[in-house]
Amino acid sequence: MPVKAAPAKAAATSAGGTDKMEDALKAALEKDGVIADSLAFAEQHVFDHAALIGVCKSLSSAQNIATENLSRTVVQLSEEGLQCAQHGSPEVRVFALVPAGDGILETELMVAAGAAGKVGMAKAVQNKWLEVLKEDAPADAAPAAEGAKKPPAIKRVKRAVPSVTDSVQAQLKVVVDARGAESALPAEELALLKKRNLLAVVTLKSVKVTPGPTFETWGQKALADLTHEMLVKGTWRGAVFKPLNLDAAGKPPTGGALHPILKVKTLFREIFLQLGFEEMQTNKYVESSFWNFDALYQPQQHPARDMQDTFFVSTPSETLKIPPDYLARVKATHENGGAQLGEEFNSNSTGWQYDWSEEVTRQNLLRTHTTAVSSRTLYKLAQHFRKTGVPVTPQKYFSIDRVFRNEALDATHLAEFHQVEGFVIGENLSLGHLMGTIADFYKRLGPEFAEMKFKPTYNPYTEPSMEFCCWHPTLNKWVEVGNSGVFRPEMLKPMGFPDGLSVIAWGLALERPTMIKYKFKDIRALFGHRIDLNMTRAHPIVRWT
């Protein structure tokens, strides 16, 4: 392929030209089985390469041929570079026009050199091949301007050396002979020629052509579908069908996608139902301090009630609906353990020993935990027991919903998040039952939760109490995923439960197990205003075993 300047944009190829290209491609493939380079093929057959590529794309879409993209870097001469390679560099051509001896006037030399004069003269002087001398003008010469006393001086160009060698032309011929190979010249010489715009390093793109799956039926249109009409008429027998690409990805569904938290929430619910739990109602985001704190035997001066941890509601600021008899029993239990309530409601405790405030207990807030849901459910069970006298049979309840805490946001904490609440009520339930229930639940989530740690902690409404943690492989540390314990008598007795009845309970995180399963490092990327909604489509499917 000769090295030449890039041709002007070719005109659109006619239908006849397209047929000629298709025939040439088919003949070459039948003969040799491959066309190694479309550029060389186009040059050989005097085809416009851009038009040939268009024909190849059309045949490739019909799978008559298969193409492989090729790309290589070559040196390509400019129009000026081609002139230099054929006729010599401008400086040598100008030097040849200067006769030995007296030389030639500069004005005459510029006329004789034509377009190459200015560049050639400058390069020849720079190479010290020529020298320019000033001479006085002839006596009869006209002045340079009106009023001038002397005519202008003239310039004569003379040879400074007897002969020169055209190294530029030689270098350009080396490039031509090497068919544009970039390694044909040293980098320094190549850079100088590029600086003079005699050549450029360009990337040539072409294709390698081989027969395609439907090469044998060249010219016959391949059909994509087998229709009912073709089966009835039998025309499918002579038809050509496009090959099926069984590895092609399916079309993305147009419907929505489930958020990872919704997937895990659904799984948690299914596991609880499989274990025989009943779901509690969780439709009260706004709760009173009574059900959120006081009914749980949490003292009114507890730090969790501070504005730093709780979102209090300004309108309406207080609740009006609290069972008055139950409120009185909770008040007595907080103050002195409820000794004056009689054996039925006495918790045999000293209480918190403070003046309990009804004004504080009526304050409305955004619930800080779904244990408030458990307190309401337990109160209903106790009321049923007291009215009917039927012993409370072992029962299991759970809930999954949002809670709100005024906390600083970080990689594992949010101000709004989900809590999974559960409790079991029955006779003589112990901490061992609680640990076994929690471990069984997490084993059903998968091997990632096989490693668990339990450690003692403090809760005002459970005794004993414990936290449990799971290993987070992405964060590479133990992460707390829940809190638990056995509800204290001070919480259960005011409700009206008999002695010997106990309740084991726990509150689990929903976001943190999701982070472990889906390998999220920051909870804010999973839930909140920072999340990318496209994540629900792009995130890989997690298999729960």
Coordinates of C-alpha atoms in Angstrom, one line a residue:
M1 CA 0.0 0.0 0.0
P2 CA 1.7 3.2 -1.1
V3 CA 2.1 6.0 1.5
K4 CA 0.1 9.0 0.4
A5 CA -2.0 11.9 1.6
A6 CA -5.5 11.1 2.9
P7 CA -7.9 11.4 -0.1
A8 CA -10.8 13.7 -0.1
K9 CA -14.2 12.4 1.1
A10 CA -15.5 9.9 -1.4
A11 CA -18.9 10.4 -3.0
A12 CA -21.7 8.0 -2.2
T13 CA -21.3 4.6 -3.8
S14 CA -23.8 3.7 -6.4
A15 CA -25.9 0.5 -6.4
G16 CA -23.7 -0.9 -9.2
G17 CA -20.6 -0.1 -7.2
T18 CA -22.0 -2.0 -4.2
D19 CA -22.8 -5.0 -6.3
K20 CA -19.2 -4.9 -7.7
M21 CA -17.8 -4.8 -4.2
E22 CA -20.0 -7.7 -3.0
D23 CA -19.0 -9.8 -6.0
A24 CA -15.3 -9.1 -5.4
L25 CA -15.6 -10.0 -1.7
K26 CA -17.4 -13.3 -2.4
A27 CA -14.9 -14.3 -5.1
A28 CA -11.9 -13.5 -2.8
L29 CA -13.4 -15.5 0.1
E30 CA -14.2 -18.5 -2.1
K31 CA -10.7 -18.5 -3.5
D32 CA -8.6 -17.7 -0.4
G33 CA -11.0 -18.2 2.5
V34 CA -10.0 -14.9 4.1
I35 CA -9.4 -11.2 3.3
A36 CA -6.6 -10.3 5.6
D37 CA -6.9 -6.5 5.4
S38 CA -9.7 -4.5 3.8
L39 CA -7.4 -1.6 3.1
A40 CA -5.1 -3.7 0.9
F41 CA -8.2 -5.2 -0.7
A42 CA -9.7 -1.8 -1.5
E43 CA -6.4 -0.6 -3.0
Q44 CA -6.0 -3.7 -5.1
H45 CA -9.5 -3.4 -6.6
V46 CA -9.5 0.4 -6.6
F47 CA -12.4 0.6 -4.2
D48 CA -13.2 3.5 -1.8
H49 CA -12.3 2.0 1.5
A50 CA -15.1 3.8 3.4
A51 CA -17.7 2.5 0.9
L52 CA -16.2 -1.0 1.2
I53 CA -16.6 -1.0 5.0
G54 CA -20.2 0.0 4.6
V55 CA -20.8 -3.1 2.3
C56 CA -19.0 -5.3 4.9
K57 CA -21.2 -4.1 7.7
S58 CA -24.3 -4.9 5.6
L59 CA -23.1 -8.4 4.8
S60 CA -22.0 -8.9 8.4
S61 CA -25.5 -8.1 9.7
A62 CA -26.9 -10.8 7.4
Q63 CA -24.1 -13.1 8.7
N64 CA -22.8 -13.7 5.2
I65 CA -19.4 -12.7 6.4
A66 CA -17.7 -12.3 9.8
T67 CA -15.5 -9.3 10.4
E68 CA -12.7 -8.6 12.9
N69 CA -11.6 -5.0 13.6
L70 CA -8.0 -4.2 12.8
S71 CA -6.0 -1.1 13.8
R72 CA -2.5 -0.1 13.2
T73 CA -0.4 3.1 13.4
V74 CA 1.4 4.2 10.2
V75 CA 3.3 7.2 8.9
Q76 CA 1.4 9.1 6.1
L77 CA 3.0 11.8 3.9
S78 CA 1.2 15.1 3.5
E79 CA 0.7 16.7 0.0
E80 CA 3.8 18.7 0.6
G81 CA 5.6 15.6 1.8
L82 CA 4.7 13.8 -1.4
Q83 CA 6.1 16.7 -3.4
C84 CA 9.3 16.6 -1.5
A85 CA 9.7 12.9 -2.0
Q86 CA 9.2 13.2 -5.7
H87 CA 11.0 16.5 -6.6
G88 CA 13.2 17.2 -3.6
S89 CA 13.0 19.4 -0.6
P90 CA 12.3 23.2 -1.0
E91 CA 15.8 24.1 0.3
V92 CA 17.5 21.9 -2.3
R93 CA 15.3 23.1 -5.1
V94 CA 16.1 26.7 -4.2
F95 CA 19.8 25.9 -3.9
A96 CA 19.8 24.4 -7.4
L97 CA 18.4 27.7 -8.8
V98 CA 21.4 29.7 -7.5
P99 CA 24.2 29.6 -10.1
A100 CA 27.8 29.2 -8.9
G101 CA 29.9 32.4 -8.9
D102 CA 28.0 35.6 -8.9
G103 CA 24.7 34.1 -7.8
I104 CA 21.3 35.6 -8.5
L105 CA 19.2 38.5 -7.3
E106 CA 16.8 37.5 -4.5
T107 CA 13.8 38.9 -6.4
E108 CA 14.6 36.8 -9.4
L109 CA 15.2 33.7 -7.2
M110 CA 11.8 34.1 -5.6
V111 CA 10.1 34.3 -8.9
A112 CA 11.9 31.2 -10.2
A113 CA 11.3 29.2 -7.1
G114 CA 7.6 29.8 -7.0
A115 CA 5.7 28.4 -4.0
A116 CA 8.8 26.7 -2.6
G117 CA 10.8 29.9 -2.5
K118 CA 10.0 31.4 0.9
V119 CA 10.4 28.1 2.9
G120 CA 13.3 26.9 0.7
M121 CA 15.2 30.2 1.0
A122 CA 14.8 30.2 4.8
K123 CA 15.9 26.6 5.3
A124 CA 18.9 27.0 2.9
V125 CA 20.1 30.1 4.8
Q126 CA 19.5 28.3 8.1
N127 CA 21.6 25.4 6.9
K128 CA 24.3 27.9 5.7
W129 CA 24.1 26.7 2.1
L130 CA 23.3 30.2 0.8
E131 CA 24.3 33.7 1.8
V132 CA 22.5 37.0 1.2
L133 CA 24.6 40.0 0.3
K134 CA 23.5 43.6 0.0
E135 CA 24.7 45.7 -3.0
D136 CA 24.2 49.3 -4.1
A137 CA 21.6 49.8 -6.7
P138 CA 22.6 50.9 -10.2
A139 CA 22.9 54.7 -10.6
D140 CA 19.9 54.9 -12.9
A141 CA 17.7 53.1 -10.4
A142 CA 14.7 55.0 -9.2
P143 CA 14.6 56.1 -5.5
A144 CA 12.7 53.9 -3.0
A145 CA 10.2 56.7 -2.3
E146 CA 9.4 60.2 -3.3
G147 CA 11.9 62.6 -1.8
A148 CA 14.5 59.8 -1.0
K149 CA 18.1 60.7 -2.1
K150 CA 19.3 57.1 -2.8
P151 CA 17.7 54.2 -4.6
P152 CA 17.1 51.1 -2.3
A153 CA 19.9 48.5 -1.9
I154 CA 19.5 45.2 -3.7
K155 CA 20.1 41.7 -2.3
R156 CA 22.1 39.0 -4.1
V157 CA 22.0 35.4 -3.1
K158 CA 25.2 33.3 -3.6
R159 CA 26.2 29.8 -2.8
A160 CA 28.1 29.3 0.5
V161 CA 28.9 25.7 -0.3
P162 CA 29.7 24.0 -3.6
S163 CA 27.1 21.3 -3.3
V164 CA 24.4 19.9 -0.9
T165 CA 22.7 16.5 -0.2
D166 CA 18.9 16.3 0.1
S167 CA 18.6 14.3 3.4
V168 CA 14.9 15.3 3.7
Q169 CA 14.0 13.7 0.4
A170 CA 16.0 10.6 1.3
Q171 CA 14.2 10.3 4.6
L172 CA 10.8 10.6 3.0
K173 CA 11.7 7.9 0.4
V174 CA 12.7 5.6 3.3
V175 CA 9.2 6.1 4.7
V176 CA 7.6 5.3 1.3
D177 CA 9.8 2.2 0.8
A178 CA 8.9 1.0 4.4
R179 CA 5.2 1.4 3.5
G180 CA 4.6 3.8 6.4
A181 CA 6.3 1.9 9.1
E182 CA 6.8 4.2 12.1
S183 CA 10.1 2.5 12.9
A184 CA 11.6 3.3 9.5
L185 CA 13.2 6.5 10.8
P186 CA 14.8 7.4 14.2
A187 CA 12.5 9.3 16.5
E188 CA 14.5 12.6 16.2
E189 CA 14.2 12.6 12.4
L190 CA 10.5 11.7 12.5
A191 CA 9.8 14.5 14.9
L192 CA 11.5 17.1 12.7
L193 CA 9.6 16.0 9.6
K194 CA 6.3 16.1 11.6
K195 CA 7.2 19.6 12.8
R196 CA 7.6 20.7 9.1
N197 CA 4.1 19.1 8.4
L198 CA 5.7 16.8 5.8
L199 CA 4.1 13.7 7.4
A200 CA 1.8 12.6 10.2
V201 CA 1.4 9.5 12.3
V202 CA -2.1 8.3 11.8
T203 CA -4.2 5.3 12.9
L204 CA -5.6 3.2 10.1
K205 CA -8.7 1.2 10.9
S206 CA -9.7 -1.8 8.7
V207 CA -11.3 -5.2 9.0
K208 CA -10.3 -8.8 8.5
V209 CA -13.1 -10.7 6.6
T210 CA -13.9 -14.4 6.8
P211 CA -17.0 -16.4 5.7
G212 CA -20.0 -16.1 8.0
P213 CA -22.6 -18.7 9.1
T214 CA -24.8 -17.9 6.1
F215 CA -22.0 -17.7 3.5
E216 CA -23.3 -20.6 1.5
T217 CA -26.6 -18.8 1.0
W218 CA -25.0 -15.6 -0.1
G219 CA -27.5 -13.2 -1.6
Q220 CA -30.5 -15.0 -0.1
K221 CA -32.2 -13.0 2.7
A222 CA -32.1 -14.7 6.0
L223 CA -35.3 -14.8 8.0
A224 CA -35.4 -14.2 11.8
D225 CA -38.7 -15.9 12.6
L226 CA -40.6 -19.0 11.6
T227 CA -44.2 -18.0 11.0
H228 CA -47.5 -20.0 11.0
E229 CA -48.0 -19.2 7.4
M230 CA -44.6 -20.7 6.5
L231 CA -45.5 -23.9 8.3
V232 CA -48.9 -24.2 6.6
K233 CA -47.6 -23.5 3.1
G234 CA -44.3 -25.4 3.6
T235 CA -42.2 -22.4 2.4
W236 CA -39.9 -22.8 5.3
R237 CA -38.2 -25.7 3.6
G238 CA -36.4 -23.4 1.1
A239 CA -36.0 -20.5 3.5
V240 CA -32.7 -19.4 5.2
F241 CA -32.9 -18.5 8.8
K242 CA -30.6 -16.4 10.9
P243 CA -28.7 -18.5 13.5
L244 CA -30.0 -18.3 17.0
N245 CA -27.7 -16.7 19.6
L246 CA -28.4 -18.7 22.7
D247 CA -25.8 -16.7 24.6
A248 CA -27.5 -13.3 24.1
A249 CA -28.8 -11.6 27.2
G250 CA -32.5 -11.3 27.6
K251 CA -34.4 -8.0 27.2
P252 CA -34.4 -6.1 30.6
P253 CA -38.0 -6.2 32.0
T254 CA -39.9 -2.9 31.8
G255 CA -41.3 -3.3 35.3
G256 CA -39.9 -2.1 38.6
A257 CA -37.3 -3.8 40.8
L258 CA -37.3 -4.6 44.5
H259 CA -35.0 -2.7 46.8
P260 CA -32.6 -5.0 48.8
I261 CA -34.2 -4.0 52.1
L262 CA -37.6 -5.1 50.8
K263 CA -36.2 -8.4 49.7
V264 CA -34.6 -9.0 53.1
K265 CA -37.8 -7.8 54.9
T266 CA -39.8 -10.3 52.9
L267 CA -37.4 -13.1 53.8
F268 CA -37.5 -12.2 57.5
R269 CA -41.3 -12.3 57.5
E270 CA -41.3 -15.7 55.8
I271 CA -38.9 -17.1 58.3
F272 CA -41.0 -15.8 61.2
L273 CA -44.1 -17.3 59.7
Q274 CA -42.4 -20.6 59.2
L275 CA -41.4 -20.6 62.9
G276 CA -45.0 -20.1 63.9
F277 CA -45.0 -16.4 64.7
E278 CA -48.0 -14.0 64.3
E279 CA -47.4 -10.5 62.9
M280 CA -48.3 -7.5 65.1
Q281 CA -49.8 -4.2 63.9
T282 CA -47.2 -1.5 63.3
N283 CA -49.2 1.4 61.9
K284 CA -48.5 3.9 64.7
Y285 CA -45.4 5.9 63.8
V286 CA -46.4 8.6 66.3
E287 CA -46.5 7.0 69.8
S288 CA -46.9 8.4 73.3
S289 CA -44.2 8.3 75.8
F290 CA -46.4 6.0 77.9
W291 CA -46.3 3.1 75.5
N292 CA -42.8 3.9 74.2
F293 CA -41.1 4.3 77.6
D294 CA -43.2 4.1 80.7
A295 CA -45.1 0.8 80.0
L296 CA -41.7 -0.7 79.4
Y297 CA -40.6 0.3 82.9
Q298 CA -38.1 2.9 81.5
P299 CA -37.7 5.8 84.0
Q300 CA -38.7 9.2 83.0
Q301 CA -35.2 10.6 83.7
H302 CA -33.6 8.0 81.4
P303 CA -31.1 9.5 78.9
A304 CA -33.0 8.0 76.0
R305 CA -35.8 10.5 76.5
D306 CA -33.5 13.5 76.0
M307 CA -34.0 15.6 72.9
Q308 CA -30.7 14.2 71.5
D309 CA -32.2 10.7 71.1
T310 CA -35.9 11.3 70.6
F311 CA -38.0 13.2 68.1
F312 CA -40.8 14.7 70.0
V313 CA -44.0 15.8 68.2
S314 CA -45.1 19.4 68.7
T315 CA -48.7 19.2 67.3
P316 CA -50.4 17.4 68.9
S317 CA -47.9 17.4 71.7
E318 CA -49.9 15.1 74.1
T319 CA -52.1 12.0 73.9
L320 CA -55.5 11.7 75.5
K321 CA -56.0 8.0 75.2
I322 CA -54.3 6.0 78.0
P323 CA -56.2 3.3 80.0
P324 CA -56.6 5.1 83.4
D325 CA -56.3 2.0 85.6
Y326 CA -53.3 0.7 83.8
L327 CA -51.7 4.2 83.9
A328 CA -52.2 4.3 87.7
R329 CA -50.5 0.8 88.1
V330 CA -47.6 1.9 85.9
K331 CA -47.2 5.1 88.0
A332 CA -47.2 3.1 91.3
T333 CA -44.7 0.6 89.9
H334 CA -42.3 3.3 88.8
E335 CA -42.5 5.1 92.1
N336 CA -42.2 2.2 94.6
G337 CA -42.7 -1.1 92.8
G338 CA -46.5 -1.2 93.2
A339 CA -46.7 -2.5 96.8
Q340 CA -50.0 -0.8 97.4
L341 CA -51.6 -2.5 94.3
G342 CA -52.0 -5.9 96.0
E343 CA -50.6 -9.3 95.1
E344 CA -52.1 -9.3 91.6
F345 CA -50.1 -6.3 90.4
N346 CA -47.3 -6.1 92.9
S347 CA -43.9 -6.6 91.2
N348 CA -42.1 -7.1 94.5
S349 CA -39.7 -4.4 93.5
T350 CA -38.7 -1.1 95.0
G351 CA -39.4 0.8 91.8
W352 CA -37.2 3.7 90.6
Q353 CA -38.0 5.8 93.7
Y354 CA -39.0 9.1 92.0
D355 CA -42.1 11.2 91.5
W356 CA -43.6 10.0 88.3
S357 CA -45.2 12.7 86.0
E358 CA -48.3 12.1 84.0
E359 CA -47.5 15.2 81.9
V360 CA -44.3 13.6 80.7
T361 CA -45.9 10.2 79.9
R362 CA -48.5 11.9 77.7
Q363 CA -45.9 13.5 75.4
N364 CA -46.1 12.4 71.8
L365 CA -43.0 11.3 69.9
L366 CA -41.9 9.3 66.9
R367 CA -41.4 5.8 68.2
T368 CA -37.8 5.0 69.0
H369 CA -38.3 1.3 68.8
T370 CA -41.0 -1.2 67.9
T371 CA -40.9 -2.5 71.5
A372 CA -43.8 0.0 71.9
V373 CA -45.8 -2.3 69.6
S374 CA -44.9 -5.3 71.8
S375 CA -46.1 -3.4 74.9
R376 CA -49.5 -2.7 73.3
T377 CA -49.8 -6.3 72.2
L378 CA -48.8 -7.7 75.6
Y379 CA -51.4 -5.4 77.3
K380 CA -54.1 -6.7 75.0
L381 CA -53.1 -10.3 75.9
A382 CA -53.2 -9.6 79.6
Q383 CA -56.6 -7.9 79.3
H384 CA -57.9 -11.0 77.5
F385 CA -56.5 -13.2 80.3
R386 CA -58.1 -11.1 83.1
K387 CA -61.5 -11.0 81.4
T388 CA -61.8 -14.7 80.4
G389 CA -59.6 -16.3 83.1
V390 CA -58.2 -18.6 80.4
P391 CA -54.5 -19.3 80.9
V392 CA -52.2 -17.6 78.5
T393 CA -50.9 -20.3 76.1
P394 CA -47.4 -20.0 74.7
Q395 CA -47.6 -17.5 71.8
K396 CA -45.1 -15.9 69.4
Y397 CA -45.3 -12.4 67.8
F398 CA -43.2 -10.3 65.5
S399 CA -43.2 -7.0 63.7
I400 CA -41.0 -5.2 61.1
D401 CA -41.3 -1.5 60.6
R402 CA -39.6 1.9 60.8
V403 CA -38.4 3.6 64.0
F404 CA -36.8 7.0 64.5
R405 CA -33.9 8.2 66.6
N406 CA -32.2 11.5 66.7
E407 CA -28.7 10.1 66.1
A408 CA -25.6 11.3 64.2
L409 CA -25.4 9.6 60.8
D410 CA -22.4 7.4 59.9
A411 CA -21.6 4.3 58.0
T412 CA -23.7 2.1 60.3
H413 CA -26.3 4.5 61.9
L414 CA -29.3 6.3 60.5
A415 CA -31.9 8.6 62.1
E416 CA -34.7 6.5 60.4
F417 CA -34.3 2.8 60.0
H418 CA -36.1 -0.5 60.3
Q419 CA -36.4 -2.7 63.4
V420 CA -37.4 -6.3 63.6
E421 CA -39.3 -7.0 66.9
G422 CA -40.2 -10.3 68.3
F423 CA -41.2 -11.9 71.6
V424 CA -42.3 -15.3 72.9
I425 CA -44.6 -15.6 75.9
G426 CA -44.9 -18.7 78.0
E427 CA -44.0 -20.3 81.3
N428 CA -40.5 -20.5 82.7
L429 CA -38.8 -19.1 79.6
S430 CA -35.1 -18.5 80.2
L431 CA -32.1 -16.8 78.5
G432 CA -31.2 -20.2 77.0
H433 CA -34.5 -20.2 75.1
L434 CA -33.8 -16.7 73.9
M435 CA -30.3 -17.5 72.6
G436 CA -31.6 -20.6 70.9
T437 CA -34.4 -18.8 69.1
I438 CA -32.1 -16.0 67.9
A439 CA -29.4 -18.4 66.7
D440 CA -32.1 -20.5 64.9
F441 CA -33.4 -17.5 63.2
Y442 CA -30.0 -16.3 61.9
K443 CA -29.0 -19.8 60.7
R444 CA -31.9 -19.7 58.3
L445 CA -30.5 -16.5 56.8
G446 CA -27.4 -18.3 55.4
P447 CA -23.8 -19.2 56.2
E448 CA -22.7 -15.5 56.6
F449 CA -24.5 -15.5 60.0
A450 CA -23.2 -18.7 61.3
E451 CA -20.7 -16.8 63.5
M452 CA -22.6 -15.0 66.3
K453 CA -21.5 -13.4 69.5
F454 CA -23.7 -12.7 72.6
K455 CA -22.6 -10.3 75.3
P456 CA -24.3 -8.9 78.4
T457 CA -25.7 -5.4 78.3
Y458 CA -28.2 -3.2 80.2
N459 CA -31.8 -2.5 79.3
P460 CA -34.3 -0.9 81.8
Y461 CA -37.1 -3.3 80.8
T462 CA -35.2 -6.6 80.5
E463 CA -33.2 -8.6 83.0
P464 CA -31.0 -10.4 82.0
S465 CA -30.2 -8.5 78.8
M466 CA -27.8 -9.2 76.0
E467 CA -26.6 -7.8 72.6
F468 CA -25.7 -10.1 69.7
C469 CA -23.3 -9.4 66.9
C470 CA -22.5 -10.8 63.5
W471 CA -19.2 -10.7 61.5
H472 CA -19.3 -8.1 58.6
P473 CA -16.8 -9.4 56.0
T474 CA -16.7 -6.1 54.1
L475 CA -16.1 -3.9 57.1
N476 CA -13.9 -6.7 58.5
K477 CA -15.3 -6.3 62.1
W478 CA -18.1 -7.5 64.4
V479 CA -21.3 -5.4 64.0
E480 CA -24.1 -5.3 66.5
V481 CA -27.3 -6.5 64.8
G482 CA -29.7 -6.7 67.8
N483 CA -30.6 -6.4 71.4
S484 CA -32.6 -8.8 73.6
G485 CA -33.5 -9.9 77.1
V486 CA -36.3 -11.3 79.4
F487 CA -39.0 -8.7 80.2
R488 CA -38.9 -7.7 83.9
P489 CA -41.8 -8.4 86.3
E490 CA -42.1 -4.6 86.7
M491 CA -43.3 -4.4 83.1
L492 CA -45.5 -7.5 83.1
K493 CA -47.2 -7.4 86.5
P494 CA -48.9 -4.0 86.0
M495 CA -50.4 -5.4 82.9
G496 CA -52.0 -8.2 84.9
F497 CA -49.9 -11.3 84.0
P498 CA -49.7 -14.0 86.7
D499 CA -46.5 -15.2 88.3
G500 CA -44.6 -17.8 86.5
L501 CA -45.3 -16.3 83.1
S502 CA -42.2 -14.9 81.3
V503 CA -41.6 -13.2 78.0
I504 CA -38.3 -13.3 76.0
A505 CA -38.0 -10.5 73.4
W506 CA -35.5 -9.1 71.0
G507 CA -35.1 -6.3 68.5
L508 CA -33.1 -7.0 65.3
A509 CA -31.7 -4.6 62.8
L510 CA -32.9 -5.0 59.2
E511 CA -30.4 -2.7 57.4
R512 CA -27.3 -4.3 58.9
P513 CA -28.0 -7.9 57.8
T514 CA -28.8 -6.5 54.4
M515 CA -25.4 -4.7 54.4
I516 CA -23.7 -8.0 55.2
K517 CA -25.6 -10.0 52.5
Y518 CA -25.3 -7.4 49.8
K519 CA -21.8 -6.3 50.9
F520 CA -22.6 -2.6 51.5
K521 CA -19.9 -0.7 53.4
D522 CA -22.0 2.4 54.1
I523 CA -25.7 2.1 55.3
R524 CA -26.4 5.5 53.7
A525 CA -25.9 4.0 50.3
L526 CA -28.5 1.4 51.1
F527 CA -31.2 3.5 52.7
G528 CA -31.8 7.3 52.7
H529 CA -31.4 10.3 50.4
R530 CA -28.0 9.2 49.0
I531 CA -29.1 5.9 47.4
D532 CA -28.9 5.3 43.7
L533 CA -32.3 4.0 42.5
N534 CA -30.6 2.3 39.6
M535 CA -28.9 0.1 42.2
T536 CA -32.1 -1.9 42.5
R537 CA -31.7 -3.1 38.9
A538 CA -27.9 -3.3 38.6
H539 CA -27.2 -5.1 41.9
P540 CA -26.6 -8.8 41.6
I541 CA -29.2 -11.2 43.0
V542 CA -28.4 -12.6 46.4
R543 CA -29.2 -16.3 47.0
W544 CA -30.4 -17.0 50.6
T545 CA -29.7 -20.6 51.6

